[in-house]
Amino acid sequence: MNVVILTPVDLALAASLVVLVALLSYFMRLHLERQIMIAAARTTVQLLLVGLVLKALFSYVHLGWIVLVACIMLLAAGREVMGRQKRRFAGIWGFGLGAFSMFISSFSITILTLTVLIGPDPWYEPQYAVPLLGMLLGNTMNGIAIGLDRLTSSAWEQRTIIEGRLMMGAAWSQAIETLRRESIRGGLIPILNSMAAAGLVSLPGMMTGQILGGNPPMEAVKYQILIMFLIAGGTGLGTVAAVWLGARRLFDERQRLRLDRLKSH
Amino acid sequence: MSHGLKLEAFGCRSVQEVNLLVAPGQVVGLTGPSGSGKSLFLRALADLDPHEGRMTLDGVAAETVPAHQWRRQVGLLPAESAWWFDIVGPHCDSWPLDALQYLGFSADVLGWPVSRLSSGERQRLSLLRLLARSPRILLLDEPTANLDPRNTDRVEQLLQRFKTKYQPGIVWVGHDMAQLKRCCDPIYVLRERRFLPWDARYQELLDPIGQVNA
């Protein structure tokens, strides 16, 4: 089975669809045409750059380069989590909380998968390591961003209830318990939904890509199942870690609710 | 060692350099214009806000006790009570049934949805759930603000009985001078971050119906 190579003309034709939507936006006064064009341009430039980086990385396999790329991916994901918070923690915590939770979940699962499950040689073979880490980071990022956003905004809205429970002699963990549980649930629902709908409603992107790329469907399916489980594990661990740490950070050593540690932007 | 709640050179967001002893069985009244920071002072006593200086209960410094245990001993009744379960019952482990009846509730109030309660009912029930834990110190922030004269009277009687039985120290924040004179001794006025003993010179603060100017 041969892969049909895409030409620039093919991509340009596809891009005309985006232009069509931008025109629609202009005539319907959706005020989105600027954003559409910028987003399309960003996709093109960013992916081309990544392509160049991956090409270089694949031809020059060295652990140091992989670590560097992994760190850049983590920093970008951390920024993204921070940007999605309506009320985020002030100072280093705003970035650090999300980045740390993604680090312990995504990195540990990626390394475990590479060394134990897939086992390429060397284990950091970039053809496996980079896409795996990318998919894990991208998905845990969603769970963590939703979980933290729920936690901080509901703590803000329900401050009288939290403090009411403290006044009745509850420990900080009791006072925030309900919010913590709801926030973790909120972070996990998307991955549960996509596991339940996989194959029936949506063909997951990675599998589609592999099939388009000429791989046998059953091989693509096995990889997709593996990825789904890894993502569920990573999102679960990452969201629980982020929400627990975030809930702890909402209280000080005297178990006072410290909403001044949040800032809205 | 002194019994009761003792403040030495105590400061928080709204007061400074306060020295005060609330002995067991004593009711200290506190009044002052709205916005003078009486509620913030009570929050600091319950260790919900940071404080300076020294705060001890029966000789034990606040910072040496885990915060949630301190708050079980020093119970704050806020002006606006918070409710977190759907119905009234689960908000307290052991509702004092005779006190419920005394304040005009039948036992089936425990099955009522919180959303159905009036502000006066919330206020009385939140007092009851606090008394049920029998804290050593009671911090009452305008405990009868939403009540009609009959219920105000009942709450005063109930607190009097509770005081006789358990000898708690009480800090009572209010605007109704007649009530404070009835229930409290001594009475302080919070002005410009200081505690001043109440005396007739502050009569100017009273409006014609005997309320401290809001």
XYZ file of C-alpha atoms in Angstrom:
479
model
C 0.000 0.000 0.000
C 1.530 3.297 -1.088
C 1.153 6.625 0.612
C -0.160 9.318 -1.718
C 2.235 12.224 -1.292
C 0.471 15.565 -0.722
C 1.583 18.433 -2.953
C 1.545 22.137 -2.000
C -1.344 22.531 -4.451
C -3.406 20.031 -2.450
C -2.775 21.988 0.742
C -3.576 25.278 -0.991
C -6.916 23.877 -2.134
C -7.682 22.796 1.447
C -6.683 26.258 2.645
C -9.293 27.779 0.340
C -11.922 26.114 2.565
C -10.574 28.128 5.505
C -10.708 31.276 3.376
C -14.323 30.445 2.553
C -15.203 30.264 6.270
C -13.389 33.580 6.833
C -15.481 35.160 4.053
C -18.640 33.745 5.640
C -17.565 35.263 8.945
C -17.073 38.643 7.248
C -20.461 38.698 5.562
C -22.291 37.350 8.605
C -20.427 39.796 10.870
C -19.129 37.120 13.179
C -15.932 39.198 13.638
C -13.900 36.014 13.526
C -12.163 36.447 10.154
C -8.958 37.856 11.664
C -8.784 35.067 14.227
C -9.495 32.421 11.581
C -6.694 33.619 9.334
C -4.220 33.983 12.212
C -5.088 30.526 13.585
C -4.685 28.971 10.123
C -1.343 30.710 9.642
C -0.189 29.567 13.080
C -1.119 25.959 12.313
C 0.859 26.072 9.084
C 3.979 27.707 10.499
C 4.037 25.781 13.788
C 3.530 22.386 12.164
C 6.119 23.080 9.449
C 8.595 24.053 12.153
C 7.801 20.915 14.143
C 8.265 18.908 10.963
C 11.717 20.387 10.511
C 12.584 19.752 14.163
C 11.366 16.150 14.006
C 13.257 15.556 10.773
C 16.465 16.784 12.405
C 15.710 14.869 15.595
C 15.052 11.576 13.765
C 18.299 11.764 11.844
C 20.385 12.677 14.890
C 19.223 10.518 17.797
C 20.604 11.774 21.105
C 18.962 11.749 24.558
C 19.967 15.366 25.216
C 17.996 16.665 22.229
C 14.930 14.644 23.194
C 15.062 16.031 26.733
C 15.332 19.560 25.334
C 12.325 19.069 23.052
C 10.357 17.458 25.911
C 11.093 20.431 28.175
C 9.957 22.925 25.540
C 6.726 20.931 25.079
C 6.171 20.917 28.856
C 6.750 24.669 29.153
C 4.310 25.350 26.318
C 1.686 23.084 27.922
C 2.207 24.772 31.296
C 1.634 28.177 29.728
C -1.498 26.897 28.050
C -2.935 25.540 31.332
C -2.183 28.877 33.001
C -3.847 30.801 30.173
C -7.066 28.819 30.496
C -7.650 29.688 34.169
C -10.206 32.362 34.893
C -8.705 32.758 38.365
C -5.251 31.320 38.628
C -2.774 31.096 41.458
C -0.558 34.159 41.718
C 3.196 33.942 41.274
C 5.127 30.807 40.363
C 2.202 28.604 41.456
C 0.091 29.729 38.499
C 2.510 28.091 36.099
C 4.200 25.585 38.369
C 1.106 23.736 39.587
C -0.046 22.733 36.109
C 3.449 22.099 34.760
C 4.448 19.966 37.751
C 1.280 17.843 37.562
C 1.743 17.317 33.826
C 5.383 16.471 34.388
C 4.754 13.734 36.956
C 1.872 12.201 35.009
C 2.873 12.527 31.333
C 6.597 11.990 31.711
C 6.335 8.982 33.993
C 3.744 7.287 31.785
C 5.684 8.031 28.600
C 8.887 6.615 30.040
C 7.067 3.582 31.417
C 5.438 2.936 28.043
C 8.678 3.315 26.126
C 10.740 1.097 28.388
C 8.211 -1.602 29.302
C 5.456 -1.683 26.665
C 6.731 -0.611 23.253
C 10.437 -1.072 23.912
C 12.117 0.570 20.907
C 15.921 0.608 20.736
C 17.134 2.900 22.148
C 14.138 3.477 24.418
C 14.171 7.213 23.660
C 13.892 6.571 19.885
C 12.335 9.933 18.890
C 9.920 8.416 16.384
C 8.068 6.925 19.370
C 9.031 9.199 22.268
C 8.029 12.569 20.811
C 4.540 11.732 19.481
C 3.710 9.715 22.623
C 4.720 12.512 24.953
C 2.929 15.016 22.754
C -0.344 13.119 22.889
C -0.111 12.569 26.638
C 0.751 16.194 27.354
C -1.992 17.474 25.088
C -4.646 15.397 26.824
C -3.521 15.658 30.446
C -3.312 19.390 29.780
C -7.062 19.438 29.124
C -7.918 17.506 32.268
C -5.655 19.586 34.469
C -6.819 22.887 33.000
C -10.489 21.995 33.520
C -9.896 20.579 37.012
C -7.935 23.590 38.244
C -10.306 26.081 36.670
C -13.269 24.381 38.383
C -11.461 24.324 41.700
C -10.420 27.964 41.789
C -13.594 29.451 40.379
C -15.898 27.383 42.585
C -13.801 28.183 45.665
C -14.193 31.840 44.748
C -17.951 31.565 44.350
C -18.495 29.405 47.423
C -16.191 31.192 49.825
C -18.962 31.727 52.401
C -19.716 28.015 52.413
C -16.060 27.018 52.774
C -15.544 29.516 55.581
C -18.867 28.509 57.140
C -17.564 24.961 57.394
C -14.271 26.188 58.840
C -16.214 28.168 61.453
C -17.971 24.960 62.442
C -14.583 23.418 63.173
C -14.008 21.528 59.915
C -10.435 20.870 58.821
C -9.425 22.469 55.512
C -9.689 19.156 53.674
C -13.270 18.650 54.884
C -14.208 22.215 54.010
C -13.009 21.848 50.382
C -13.890 18.156 49.972
C -16.988 18.568 47.791
C -15.347 21.110 45.496
C -12.256 18.969 45.172
C -14.286 15.941 44.152
C -16.372 17.890 41.636
C -13.247 19.458 40.112
C -11.556 16.097 39.604
C -14.764 14.715 38.067
C -14.924 17.692 35.722
C -11.362 17.095 34.573
C -11.951 13.390 33.882
C -15.290 13.552 32.056
C -13.850 14.521 28.612
C -11.499 11.529 28.396
C -14.244 9.193 29.654
C -16.551 10.532 26.962
C -13.996 10.155 24.221
C -13.178 6.582 25.310
C -16.880 5.744 25.237
C -17.433 7.349 21.837
C -14.221 6.122 20.195
C -14.912 4.288 16.958
C -18.665 4.797 17.123
C -18.910 8.542 16.803
C -15.350 9.574 16.129
C -12.331 7.939 14.587
C -9.506 9.113 16.836
C -6.992 11.395 15.119
C -3.939 9.263 15.654
C -5.564 6.162 14.208
C -6.927 8.078 11.237
C -3.479 9.479 10.611
C -1.867 6.057 10.724
C -4.428 4.588 8.346
C -4.060 7.519 5.961
C -0.314 7.009 6.277
C -0.685 3.490 4.914
C -0.633 1.304 8.040
C -2.870 -1.772 8.326
C -6.071 -0.852 10.216
C -5.667 -3.491 12.948
C -2.170 -2.234 13.810
C -3.498 1.318 13.947
C -6.373 0.186 16.177
C -4.074 -1.551 18.639
C -1.936 1.543 18.948
C -5.031 3.684 19.430
C -6.302 1.469 22.251
C -2.923 1.685 23.918
C -2.908 5.465 23.553
C -6.449 5.793 24.943
C -5.490 3.860 28.074
C -2.318 5.848 28.521
C -4.209 9.102 28.134
C -6.853 8.013 30.640
C -4.128 7.057 33.113
C -2.190 10.255 32.558
C -5.240 12.510 32.780
C -6.424 10.776 35.941
C -3.078 11.013 37.718
C -2.381 14.544 36.519
C -5.805 15.933 37.391
C -5.836 14.355 40.845
C -2.345 15.700 41.555
C -3.134 19.208 40.308
C -6.457 19.509 42.138
C -5.038 18.133 45.409
C -2.065 20.475 45.334
C -4.282 23.375 44.294
C -6.768 22.695 47.098
C -3.919 22.603 49.636
C -2.582 25.892 48.283
C -5.977 27.559 48.853
C -5.369 27.275 52.617
C -2.474 28.462 54.730
C -0.820 26.830 57.735
C -3.657 28.046 60.007
C -6.222 26.500 57.636
C -7.536 29.879 56.540
C -9.091 30.186 53.098
C -6.601 32.311 51.157
C -8.389 33.579 48.066
C -5.830 36.380 47.930
C -3.506 33.753 46.491
C -5.641 33.797 43.336
C -5.707 36.501 40.734
C -8.082 36.985 37.847
C -6.853 38.189 34.506
C -2.751 31.151 83.907
C -6.022 32.895 83.302
C -9.260 31.243 82.291
C -11.151 32.429 79.259
C -10.071 34.166 76.079
C -7.246 36.588 76.675
C -5.887 39.118 74.187
C -2.608 40.937 74.730
C -1.469 43.699 72.351
C -3.841 42.099 69.868
C -4.056 43.530 66.364
C -5.797 42.545 63.137
C -7.036 44.308 60.008
C -9.493 46.407 62.000
C -8.053 46.852 65.526
C -4.686 47.482 67.160
C -3.213 47.135 70.629
C -6.290 45.533 72.180
C -5.960 44.033 75.663
C -9.033 42.119 76.676
C -10.099 39.220 78.860
C -13.331 37.366 78.162
C -13.762 35.275 81.301
C -15.981 32.170 81.484
C -19.588 33.258 81.960
C -18.816 36.816 80.945
C -20.566 38.576 78.044
C -18.518 41.339 76.450
C -20.542 43.689 74.250
C -19.001 45.385 71.242
C -20.580 48.099 69.177
C -19.492 50.826 66.805
C -20.424 52.367 63.476
C -20.903 50.064 60.474
C -17.600 49.520 58.733
C -15.574 50.002 61.911
C -14.461 46.374 61.608
C -16.340 44.527 64.348
C -16.922 41.492 62.125
C -13.281 41.455 61.021
C -12.302 41.456 64.695
C -14.485 38.388 65.326
C -12.994 36.647 62.272
C -9.501 37.226 63.665
C -10.574 35.769 67.037
C -11.750 32.611 65.238
C -8.346 32.597 63.478
C -9.964 32.992 60.066
C -7.860 36.122 59.538
C -4.276 36.672 60.671
C -3.587 38.568 63.902
C -0.690 40.146 65.756
C 0.046 39.977 69.437
C -0.989 37.201 71.764
C -4.284 35.288 71.862
C -4.774 32.529 74.453
C -7.676 30.341 75.542
C -7.364 29.076 79.124
C -3.679 29.920 78.915
C -3.044 28.020 75.646
C -1.780 30.152 72.762
C -3.817 29.965 69.546
C -0.863 29.082 67.329
C -0.068 25.974 69.402
C -3.508 24.440 68.722
C -4.448 23.040 65.286
C -6.621 25.693 63.647
C -9.760 23.547 63.314
C -9.621 22.615 66.995
C -9.265 26.284 67.922
C -12.407 27.029 65.896
C -14.304 24.288 67.698
C -13.438 26.018 70.972
C -13.931 29.569 69.692
C -17.181 29.365 67.731
C -18.172 32.190 65.402
C -21.784 32.917 64.499
C -21.504 35.058 61.348
C -24.121 37.646 60.425
C -24.861 35.684 57.237
C -24.916 31.947 57.894
C -23.716 29.464 55.270
C -25.489 26.194 54.440
C -23.918 23.488 52.321
C -26.306 20.523 52.359
C -29.715 20.543 50.660
C -31.711 20.012 53.840
C -31.270 21.344 57.365
C -30.612 18.111 59.252
C -27.078 17.097 58.163
C -25.632 20.466 59.170
C -25.348 19.310 62.764
C -24.598 15.929 64.341
C -26.947 16.302 67.325
C -29.560 19.029 67.131
C -30.711 20.072 70.625
C -34.397 19.183 70.265
C -35.643 21.077 73.333
C -33.818 24.228 72.194
C -35.310 23.789 68.704
C -38.759 23.788 70.239
C -37.916 26.711 72.464
C -37.061 28.776 69.378
C -40.334 27.794 67.736
C -39.356 24.866 65.507
C -40.869 21.419 65.386
C -38.561 18.452 64.863
C -39.527 18.099 61.199
C -37.597 21.316 60.434
C -34.606 18.987 60.083
C -36.113 17.621 56.868
C -36.792 21.039 55.371
C -34.843 22.201 52.328
C -32.501 25.041 53.290
C -33.813 27.128 50.386
C -37.204 27.261 52.115
C -35.873 28.948 55.271
C -36.435 32.647 55.910
C -33.470 34.770 56.976
C -34.749 34.754 60.558
C -35.095 30.962 60.563
C -31.576 30.607 59.182
C -30.246 32.844 61.896
C -31.931 30.912 64.714
C -30.940 27.522 63.273
C -27.327 28.563 62.736
C -27.180 29.654 66.382
C -28.556 26.275 67.453
C -26.061 24.273 65.407
C -23.265 26.338 66.938
C -24.538 25.911 70.512
C -24.844 22.159 69.892
C -21.053 21.985 69.724
C -20.851 23.896 73.056
C -17.771 25.988 72.282
C -15.797 27.538 75.166
C -16.100 30.969 73.550
C -19.062 32.252 71.529
C -18.524 35.046 69.016
C -21.946 36.410 68.083
C -22.167 38.800 65.127
C -25.531 40.560 65.449
C -27.296 37.355 66.521
C -30.811 38.852 66.475
C -30.493 41.212 63.467
C -33.158 39.438 61.366
C -35.547 38.557 64.202
C -38.864 40.021 65.342
C -39.161 41.168 68.993
C -40.655 37.870 70.147
C -37.894 35.740 68.643
C -35.254 38.230 69.774
C -36.517 37.721 73.295
C -36.429 33.938 72.917
C -32.843 33.980 71.610
C -31.745 36.182 74.506
C -33.368 33.781 76.984
C -31.784 30.778 75.306
C -28.321 32.338 75.386
C -28.839 33.238 79.038
C -29.700 29.632 79.844
C -26.760 28.324 77.821
C -24.470 30.737 79.646
C -25.680 29.650 83.084
C -25.269 25.993 82.212
C -21.953 25.915 80.343
C -20.260 29.173 81.414
C -18.861 30.123 78.008
C -17.180 33.466 77.416
C -19.209 35.498 74.923
C -18.341 38.391 72.622
C -21.595 39.977 71.429
C -21.489 42.399 68.516
C -24.617 44.485 68.048
C -26.150 47.847 67.253
C -29.080 47.789 69.666
C -27.809 49.572 72.791
C -30.791 48.562 74.908
C -30.067 44.910 74.109
C -26.341 45.220 74.761
C -27.023 46.888 78.123
C -29.455 44.089 78.933
C -27.109 41.223 78.007
C -23.524 42.429 78.237
C -21.046 43.727 80.762
C -18.745 45.428 79.958
C -19.565 47.140 76.645
C -16.910 48.539 74.340
C -17.084 50.850 71.367
C -14.786 50.195 68.429
C -13.592 53.547 67.093
C -10.523 54.238 65.000
C -9.093 50.756 65.580
C -9.298 51.107 69.396
C -11.556 49.660 72.078
C -13.117 52.350 74.273
C -15.277 51.508 77.286
C -18.877 52.516 76.617
C -20.043 55.562 78.515
C -22.645 58.241 78.159
C -20.372 60.416 76.048
C -21.071 58.093 73.128
C -24.765 58.779 73.417
C -24.209 61.063 70.411
C -23.641 57.870 68.362
C -27.177 56.770 69.061
C -29.932 57.583 66.667
C -33.425 58.313 68.014
C -34.451 54.650 68.293
C -31.428 53.667 70.303
C -29.390 52.092 67.518
C -25.736 52.876 67.123
C -25.403 54.833 63.899
C -25.176 52.523 60.938
